[in-house]
């Protein structure tokens, strides 16, 4: 009955309306206010609050890249009748920048539906999955089902740059016996998540006129052996961390990726500075301090072998998003419930695999004491790029599976 009443047309309409709000670069408040209104219309107990940004920033797990003058926390509660397990459904309204709009087939904030796909920035990551959870709760209400345990729908900000919004919900006291973060997993059930630590390395040089370049030291030339050392570390770590069956689907589950390089000031000058930024993939169970020290040591070793860098060592800086890895047992009742719900809705058993990207699961597990998994529609490979999309069929399937999973994990009250 619950599966049959999921309002797919209404779900798509809601995603399109939410995608139309350009909630990037810290501008998440209008999206949160819309989600709060929808939660209220559904009859949830709505907790909408001004996040104390200074207090959250003092927490050891805090990280962020975007300065925000204000931010709203939002949790809608569907109260249970009692006697069942509680469940958190967590999703974020912030999105990454749209990039060059000319690279999009459709404007990034117009949310066009074409060929069974819903296009738009955030349609996949993750306004679509967040709305799927909202409409799962709507289906429970419309079908007259009363759960035994409470369900908390968390609509958070700041996920893309470090997870500040989810950390704020943890600090506000929200805990549960299980949580599902609706990141795009292709409807796979993910009881394990890799970590991702942003880093920046400053490589010094010595300025000179380009006409007498041998009198200077090019920071660009000195970057090359440092980069090679970082890539050698990646190869070493891939061998050391191999063997986890949940990550056997990936050629390189814990990569080190350099994403930006900036250096020099003038074409005819020898560059005296260069900085490159990247992310260090971290395995579940790996000590974050040891992972950081491994990168720092690789940079230090290459500097020791170069006379200039030995006297002017590169500086490693940890900044921005610091996503913690996490894992729950594949036998946990939450994993069993979500796998069973997905099987019932899809007609086949879901893939069970770890996810290689950073997400808020680590905050919920490590700081919220809440066993958590990832489960959501869509392929992460089409996120963070032009023409981001989610399949409408997967969106609907996710909503149905989340509703069934809530029933099985929280329990259904007698007569409900």
Short mmCIF file of C-alpha atoms in Angstrom, two decimals:
data_model
loop_
_atom_site.label_atom_id
_atom_site.label_comp_id
_atom_site.label_asym_id
_atom_site.label_seq_id
_atom_site.Cartn_x
_atom_site.Cartn_y
_atom_site.Cartn_z
CA UNK A 1 0.00 0.00 0.00
CA UNK A 2 2.79 2.41 0.88
CA UNK A 3 4.73 1.68 -2.31
CA UNK A 4 1.65 2.25 -4.43
CA UNK A 5 0.92 5.72 -3.05
CA UNK A 6 4.36 7.28 -3.61
CA UNK A 7 3.53 10.41 -5.62
CA UNK A 8 6.13 10.31 -8.39
CA UNK A 9 4.69 13.31 -10.22
CA UNK A 10 4.72 15.36 -7.03
CA UNK A 11 8.24 14.16 -6.25
CA UNK A 12 9.57 15.31 -9.62
CA UNK A 13 7.79 18.66 -9.25
CA UNK A 14 9.34 19.18 -5.81
CA UNK A 15 12.83 18.37 -7.05
CA UNK A 16 12.44 20.83 -9.90
CA UNK A 17 11.33 23.57 -7.50
CA UNK A 18 14.21 22.91 -5.12
CA UNK A 19 16.79 22.73 -7.93
CA UNK A 20 15.60 26.14 -9.14
CA UNK A 21 17.09 27.65 -5.96
CA UNK A 22 20.81 28.26 -6.63
CA UNK A 23 22.03 27.08 -3.21
CA UNK A 24 25.78 27.25 -3.75
CA UNK A 25 28.59 29.34 -2.27
CA UNK A 26 26.88 29.31 1.14
CA UNK A 27 23.50 30.60 -0.09
CA UNK A 28 21.44 27.74 1.37
CA UNK A 29 18.86 29.65 3.45
CA UNK A 30 16.07 29.91 0.81
CA UNK A 31 16.33 26.17 0.14
CA UNK A 32 16.13 25.40 3.86
CA UNK A 33 13.11 27.64 4.26
CA UNK A 34 11.34 25.85 1.40
CA UNK A 35 12.17 22.44 2.90
CA UNK A 36 10.86 23.63 6.27
CA UNK A 37 7.57 24.68 4.68
CA UNK A 38 7.21 21.32 2.98
CA UNK A 39 7.94 19.50 6.23
CA UNK A 40 5.29 21.57 7.97
CA UNK A 41 2.76 20.87 5.22
CA UNK A 42 3.44 17.16 5.71
CA UNK A 43 2.68 17.42 9.42
CA UNK A 44 6.21 16.81 10.68
CA UNK A 45 7.40 18.45 13.88
CA UNK A 46 9.71 21.09 12.40
CA UNK A 47 12.88 22.24 14.15
CA UNK A 48 14.33 25.16 12.16
CA UNK A 49 17.12 27.02 13.92
CA UNK A 50 19.93 29.49 13.39
CA UNK A 51 23.18 27.55 13.63
CA UNK A 52 25.69 29.05 16.03
CA UNK A 53 28.55 29.11 13.53
CA UNK A 54 31.18 30.05 16.11
CA UNK A 55 30.18 27.19 18.41
CA UNK A 56 30.19 24.63 15.58
CA UNK A 57 33.59 25.89 14.38
CA UNK A 58 35.10 25.06 17.78
CA UNK A 59 34.34 21.35 17.39
CA UNK A 60 37.37 19.21 16.45
CA UNK A 61 35.46 17.65 13.52
CA UNK A 62 34.50 21.00 11.99
CA UNK A 63 35.74 21.81 8.51
CA UNK A 64 34.51 24.25 5.87
CA UNK A 65 35.76 26.04 2.79
CA UNK A 66 32.98 28.62 2.38
CA UNK A 67 32.56 31.55 4.81
CA UNK A 68 28.89 31.87 5.78
CA UNK A 69 27.30 34.86 7.50
CA UNK A 70 24.43 32.61 8.61
CA UNK A 71 23.15 29.07 8.23
CA UNK A 72 19.94 27.27 9.14
CA UNK A 73 19.65 23.84 10.66
CA UNK A 74 16.51 21.87 9.85
CA UNK A 75 15.08 18.59 11.13
CA UNK A 76 11.53 17.36 10.64
CA UNK A 77 10.36 14.61 12.98
CA UNK A 78 7.73 12.00 12.20
CA UNK A 79 6.90 10.79 15.73
CA UNK A 80 6.42 7.09 16.27
CA UNK A 81 3.91 5.40 18.52
CA UNK A 82 6.69 4.00 20.71
CA UNK A 83 8.55 0.74 21.06
CA UNK A 84 10.47 0.86 17.79
CA UNK A 85 13.91 1.87 16.60
CA UNK A 86 14.54 5.48 15.58
CA UNK A 87 15.87 6.41 12.14
CA UNK A 88 17.58 9.44 10.63
CA UNK A 89 17.23 10.25 6.92
CA UNK A 90 19.93 12.76 6.02
CA UNK A 91 20.40 14.86 2.89
CA UNK A 92 21.93 18.19 1.94
CA UNK A 93 20.57 21.19 0.03
CA UNK A 94 23.91 22.80 -0.84
CA UNK A 95 25.36 22.16 -4.29
CA UNK A 96 28.68 22.70 -6.01
CA UNK A 97 29.05 25.66 -8.40
CA UNK A 98 27.37 25.19 -11.80
CA UNK A 99 30.49 26.13 -13.76
CA UNK A 100 30.26 27.51 -17.28
CA UNK A 101 26.53 27.52 -18.19
CA UNK A 102 27.45 27.21 -21.88
CA UNK A 103 28.63 23.65 -21.16
CA UNK A 104 25.13 22.65 -20.06
CA UNK A 105 22.57 21.35 -22.56
CA UNK A 106 19.87 22.83 -20.31
CA UNK A 107 20.36 25.75 -17.88
CA UNK A 108 21.71 24.33 -14.60
CA UNK A 109 18.91 25.69 -12.38
CA UNK A 110 15.90 25.01 -14.64
CA UNK A 111 15.57 21.27 -13.83
CA UNK A 112 14.44 19.96 -17.21
CA UNK A 113 13.00 16.43 -17.53
CA UNK A 114 14.06 14.77 -20.78
CA UNK A 115 14.25 11.12 -21.78
CA UNK A 116 13.35 9.91 -18.30
CA UNK A 117 16.12 11.97 -16.71
CA UNK A 118 15.81 15.02 -14.48
CA UNK A 119 18.66 17.43 -15.27
CA UNK A 120 19.94 20.27 -13.09
CA UNK A 121 22.58 21.21 -10.55
CA UNK A 122 21.68 19.27 -7.42
CA UNK A 123 19.13 16.99 -9.10
CA UNK A 124 21.41 14.07 -8.21
CA UNK A 125 23.64 15.50 -5.48
CA UNK A 126 21.45 15.67 -3.60
CA UNK A 127 18.19 17.57 -3.77
CA UNK A 128 16.56 14.72 -5.67
CA UNK A 129 17.42 12.09 -3.04
CA UNK A 130 16.43 14.47 -0.22
CA UNK A 131 13.01 14.96 -1.81
CA UNK A 132 12.75 11.18 -2.27
CA UNK A 133 13.00 10.84 1.51
CA UNK A 134 10.39 13.57 2.03
CA UNK A 135 7.99 11.79 -0.29
CA UNK A 136 8.70 8.46 1.41
CA UNK A 137 7.38 9.98 4.63
CA UNK A 138 4.45 11.46 2.70
CA UNK A 139 3.62 7.97 1.39
CA UNK A 140 3.62 6.61 4.94
CA UNK A 141 1.22 9.36 5.99
CA UNK A 142 -1.04 9.03 2.95
CA UNK A 143 -1.32 5.26 3.38
CA UNK A 144 -2.27 5.59 7.03
CA UNK A 145 0.81 3.82 8.39
CA UNK A 146 2.01 4.68 11.88
CA UNK A 147 5.57 3.69 12.71
CA UNK A 148 6.67 2.55 16.14
CA UNK A 149 9.97 4.46 16.10
CA UNK A 150 10.62 8.10 15.32
CA UNK A 151 11.98 9.21 11.94
CA UNK A 152 14.09 12.36 11.71
CA UNK A 153 14.43 13.97 8.27
CA UNK A 154 17.59 16.08 8.36
CA UNK A 155 17.96 18.73 5.65
CA UNK A 156 21.49 20.06 6.09
CA UNK A 157 23.81 22.70 4.67
CA UNK A 158 27.53 22.75 4.11
CA UNK A 159 28.02 19.11 3.12
CA UNK A 160 29.99 19.84 -0.03
CA UNK A 161 32.66 21.78 1.85
CA UNK A 162 33.04 19.65 4.97
CA UNK A 163 29.75 18.68 6.65
CA UNK A 164 29.15 21.62 8.97
CA UNK A 165 25.36 21.25 8.74
CA UNK A 166 25.28 17.62 9.82
CA UNK A 167 27.74 18.38 12.61
CA UNK A 168 25.31 21.07 13.79
CA UNK A 169 22.48 18.51 14.00
CA UNK A 170 24.73 16.21 16.02
CA UNK A 171 25.57 19.05 18.40
CA UNK A 172 21.87 19.87 18.72
CA UNK A 173 21.38 16.38 20.12
CA UNK A 174 19.94 14.39 17.23
CA UNK A 175 20.81 10.72 17.53
CA UNK A 176 19.10 7.55 16.31
CA UNK A 177 19.55 3.80 16.23
CA UNK A 178 20.22 4.03 12.50
CA UNK A 179 20.69 6.58 9.74
CA UNK A 180 20.57 6.62 5.95
CA UNK A 181 22.45 9.32 4.06
CA UNK A 182 20.83 9.51 0.62
CA UNK A 183 23.98 10.09 -1.41
CA UNK A 184 23.92 8.73 -4.98
CA UNK A 185 24.94 5.08 -4.75
CA UNK A 186 23.04 3.79 -7.79
CA UNK A 187 20.68 2.13 -5.28
CA UNK A 188 23.57 0.12 -3.88
CA UNK A 189 23.66 -0.24 -0.10
CA UNK A 190 26.92 1.17 1.26
CA UNK A 191 27.88 0.24 4.84
CA UNK A 192 31.38 1.67 4.34
CA UNK A 193 32.61 5.09 3.27
CA UNK A 194 36.08 6.34 2.39
CA UNK A 195 37.40 9.54 3.88
CA UNK A 196 38.76 12.52 1.94
CA UNK A 197 41.21 15.08 3.34
CA UNK A 198 41.91 18.31 1.47
CA UNK A 199 45.53 19.42 1.37
CA UNK A 200 47.59 22.28 -0.05
CA UNK A 201 51.35 22.15 -0.67
CA UNK A 202 53.37 25.36 -1.04
CA UNK A 203 56.52 24.96 -3.16
CA UNK A 204 59.02 27.86 -2.97
CA UNK A 205 61.30 29.14 -5.72
CA UNK A 206 63.54 32.15 -6.35
CA UNK A 207 62.47 34.97 -8.64
CA UNK A 208 64.58 36.21 -11.54
CA UNK A 209 64.06 37.81 -14.92
CA UNK A 210 63.25 35.18 -17.51
CA UNK A 211 66.19 36.38 -19.64
CA UNK A 212 68.55 35.14 -16.92
CA UNK A 213 66.43 32.31 -15.66
CA UNK A 214 69.41 30.26 -14.46
CA UNK A 215 69.92 32.90 -11.77
CA UNK A 216 66.51 32.00 -10.31
CA UNK A 217 64.87 28.79 -9.12
CA UNK A 218 61.59 27.87 -10.77
CA UNK A 219 58.91 26.75 -8.31
CA UNK A 220 57.24 25.03 -11.26
CA UNK A 221 60.33 22.90 -11.92
CA UNK A 222 60.56 22.05 -8.22
CA UNK A 223 56.88 21.09 -8.20
CA UNK A 224 57.52 18.20 -10.61
CA UNK A 225 59.47 15.91 -8.23
CA UNK A 226 57.10 16.79 -5.37
CA UNK A 227 54.12 15.77 -7.51
CA UNK A 228 55.87 12.56 -8.54
CA UNK A 229 56.47 11.75 -4.86
CA UNK A 230 52.77 12.27 -4.10
CA UNK A 231 51.77 9.94 -6.93
CA UNK A 232 54.30 7.35 -5.72
CA UNK A 233 52.65 7.56 -2.30
CA UNK A 234 49.29 6.92 -3.95
CA UNK A 235 50.65 3.75 -5.57
CA UNK A 236 52.14 2.61 -2.25
CA UNK A 237 48.90 3.24 -0.37
CA UNK A 238 46.84 1.43 -3.00
CA UNK A 239 48.92 -1.69 -2.34
CA UNK A 240 48.88 -1.27 1.44
CA UNK A 241 45.12 -0.67 1.64
CA UNK A 242 44.04 -3.30 -0.91
CA UNK A 243 41.91 -6.25 0.08
CA UNK A 244 38.72 -4.73 1.48
CA UNK A 245 35.93 -6.63 -0.35
CA UNK A 246 33.55 -3.68 -0.04
CA UNK A 247 35.92 -1.62 -2.20
CA UNK A 248 36.87 -4.34 -4.68
CA UNK A 249 34.66 -2.64 -7.29
CA UNK A 250 37.20 0.19 -7.74
CA UNK A 251 40.58 0.16 -9.44
CA UNK A 252 41.75 2.84 -7.02
CA UNK A 253 39.38 3.22 -4.04
CA UNK A 254 41.52 5.66 -2.02
CA UNK A 255 43.17 7.95 -4.58
CA UNK A 256 45.26 11.07 -4.13
CA UNK A 257 43.96 13.59 -6.63
CA UNK A 258 45.61 16.95 -7.35
CA UNK A 259 42.89 19.34 -8.47
CA UNK A 260 44.45 22.80 -8.68
CA UNK A 261 47.88 24.32 -9.40
CA UNK A 262 48.63 28.03 -9.07
CA UNK A 263 52.05 29.59 -9.43
CA UNK A 264 54.03 32.49 -10.79
CA UNK A 265 53.07 36.07 -11.45
CA UNK A 266 54.46 36.96 -14.88
CA UNK A 267 55.24 35.05 -18.06
CA UNK A 268 58.77 36.45 -18.34
CA UNK A 269 59.66 35.95 -14.68
CA UNK A 270 61.03 32.86 -12.98
CA UNK A 271 58.19 31.83 -10.61
CA UNK A 272 59.13 32.05 -6.96
CA UNK A 273 55.97 30.38 -5.63
CA UNK A 274 53.57 27.58 -6.49
CA UNK A 275 50.76 25.96 -4.54
CA UNK A 276 48.86 22.83 -5.49
CA UNK A 277 45.73 21.46 -3.86
CA UNK A 278 44.20 18.02 -3.77
CA UNK A 279 42.38 15.41 -1.77
CA UNK A 280 43.80 12.38 0.01
CA UNK A 281 41.54 9.33 0.05
CA UNK A 282 41.43 7.52 3.41
CA UNK A 283 40.28 3.97 4.11
CA UNK A 284 37.69 3.08 6.77
CA UNK A 285 39.50 2.33 10.00
CA UNK A 286 42.62 4.22 8.95
CA UNK A 287 43.99 6.74 11.43
CA UNK A 288 43.58 10.23 9.97
CA UNK A 289 46.70 11.54 11.66
CA UNK A 290 48.80 8.74 10.21
CA UNK A 291 47.36 9.37 6.74
CA UNK A 292 48.27 13.05 6.97
CA UNK A 293 51.75 12.26 8.25
CA UNK A 294 52.33 9.86 5.34
CA UNK A 295 51.74 12.67 2.84
CA UNK A 296 53.88 15.10 4.83
CA UNK A 297 56.69 12.52 5.00
CA UNK A 298 56.58 11.89 1.24
CA UNK A 299 56.99 15.61 0.58
CA UNK A 300 59.76 15.88 3.16
CA UNK A 301 61.70 12.95 1.65
CA UNK A 302 61.78 14.44 -1.83
CA UNK A 303 62.85 17.77 -0.36
CA UNK A 304 65.79 16.09 1.38
CA UNK A 305 67.06 14.89 -2.00
CA UNK A 306 67.10 18.36 -3.56
CA UNK A 307 69.57 21.02 -2.46
CA UNK A 308 67.13 23.92 -2.98
CA UNK A 309 64.13 22.23 -1.37
CA UNK A 310 66.26 20.97 1.50
CA UNK A 311 67.11 24.58 2.37
CA UNK A 312 63.62 25.85 1.45
CA UNK A 313 61.26 22.96 2.32
CA UNK A 314 57.75 22.79 0.85
CA UNK A 315 54.97 23.40 3.37
CA UNK A 316 51.96 21.07 3.65
CA UNK A 317 48.69 22.62 4.82
CA UNK A 318 45.44 20.78 5.67
CA UNK A 319 42.46 22.92 4.80
CA UNK A 320 38.81 22.85 3.76
CA UNK A 321 36.80 19.65 3.68
CA UNK A 322 38.05 16.91 6.01
CA UNK A 323 35.67 13.99 5.54
CA UNK A 324 36.09 11.11 7.97
CA UNK A 325 35.76 7.50 6.81
CA UNK A 326 33.25 5.21 8.50
CA UNK A 327 31.95 1.66 8.52
CA UNK A 328 29.12 -0.38 10.00
CA UNK A 329 28.81 -4.14 10.01
CA UNK A 330 27.12 -5.60 6.92
CA UNK A 331 25.06 -7.64 9.41
CA UNK A 332 23.70 -4.59 11.24
CA UNK A 333 19.86 -4.53 11.40
CA UNK A 334 19.88 -1.25 9.45
CA UNK A 335 21.80 -2.84 6.57
CA UNK A 336 19.49 -5.85 6.65
CA UNK A 337 16.40 -3.63 6.60
CA UNK A 338 17.56 -1.42 3.72
CA UNK A 339 18.81 -4.38 1.68
CA UNK A 340 15.49 -6.15 2.18
CA UNK A 341 13.49 -3.04 1.29
CA UNK A 342 15.54 -2.47 -1.86
CA UNK A 343 15.11 -6.11 -2.85
CA UNK A 344 11.33 -5.88 -2.39
CA UNK A 345 11.06 -2.70 -4.45
CA UNK A 346 13.59 -3.51 -7.17
CA UNK A 347 12.84 -7.22 -7.49
CA UNK A 348 16.52 -8.06 -7.01
CA UNK A 349 19.12 -7.92 -4.29
CA UNK A 350 21.03 -4.63 -4.20
CA UNK A 351 24.78 -4.40 -4.59
CA UNK A 352 26.49 -3.99 -1.22
CA UNK A 353 29.65 -1.92 -1.62
CA UNK A 354 31.73 0.84 -0.08
CA UNK A 355 31.65 4.33 -1.54
CA UNK A 356 34.94 6.11 -2.41
CA UNK A 357 33.81 9.72 -1.95
CA UNK A 358 33.51 11.91 1.14
CA UNK A 359 30.10 12.35 2.77
CA UNK A 360 28.43 13.06 6.11
CA UNK A 361 28.27 9.40 7.17
CA UNK A 362 31.55 9.81 9.07
CA UNK A 363 30.10 12.58 11.25
CA UNK A 364 26.99 10.58 12.11
CA UNK A 365 28.95 7.43 12.97
CA UNK A 366 32.02 8.91 14.65
CA UNK A 367 30.49 11.90 16.43
CA UNK A 368 26.75 11.17 16.48
CA UNK A 369 27.08 7.56 17.68
CA UNK A 370 24.56 6.57 15.01
CA UNK A 371 25.12 3.49 12.81
CA UNK A 372 24.81 4.81 9.26
CA UNK A 373 24.85 3.69 5.65
CA UNK A 374 24.59 5.36 2.26
CA UNK A 375 21.71 4.59 -0.08
CA UNK A 376 20.33 6.73 -2.87
CA UNK A 377 19.50 7.01 -6.56
CA UNK A 378 21.88 7.93 -9.35
CA UNK A 379 25.51 7.60 -10.36
CA UNK A 380 28.10 9.74 -8.57
CA UNK A 381 29.98 9.94 -11.90
CA UNK A 382 27.47 12.47 -13.24
CA UNK A 383 27.65 14.69 -10.16
CA UNK A 384 29.86 17.81 -10.01
CA UNK A 385 29.82 18.25 -13.78
CA UNK A 386 27.64 19.83 -16.51
CA UNK A 387 24.34 18.08 -17.30
CA UNK A 388 24.08 16.51 -13.86
CA UNK A 389 21.00 14.29 -13.81
CA UNK A 390 19.10 11.60 -11.95
CA UNK A 391 16.92 8.94 -13.54
CA UNK A 392 13.28 9.56 -12.60
CA UNK A 393 12.73 5.81 -12.25
CA UNK A 394 15.60 5.51 -9.77
CA UNK A 395 14.34 8.53 -7.85
CA UNK A 396 10.93 6.89 -7.47
CA UNK A 397 12.46 3.54 -6.53
CA UNK A 398 14.58 5.20 -3.86
CA UNK A 399 11.53 6.89 -2.35
CA UNK A 400 9.63 3.59 -2.23
CA UNK A 401 12.58 1.71 -0.77
CA UNK A 402 13.15 4.34 1.92
CA UNK A 403 9.50 4.11 2.97
CA UNK A 404 9.66 0.31 3.20
CA UNK A 405 13.01 0.45 5.01
CA UNK A 406 11.53 2.82 7.61
CA UNK A 407 8.66 0.39 8.20
CA UNK A 408 10.98 -2.57 8.64
CA UNK A 409 13.58 -0.82 10.76
CA UNK A 410 11.28 1.30 12.95
CA UNK A 411 8.38 -1.17 13.07
CA UNK A 412 4.71 -0.57 12.32
CA UNK A 413 2.32 0.15 15.17
CA UNK A 414 -0.65 -2.13 15.70
CA UNK A 415 -3.51 -1.01 13.52
CA UNK A 416 -1.11 1.11 11.44
#
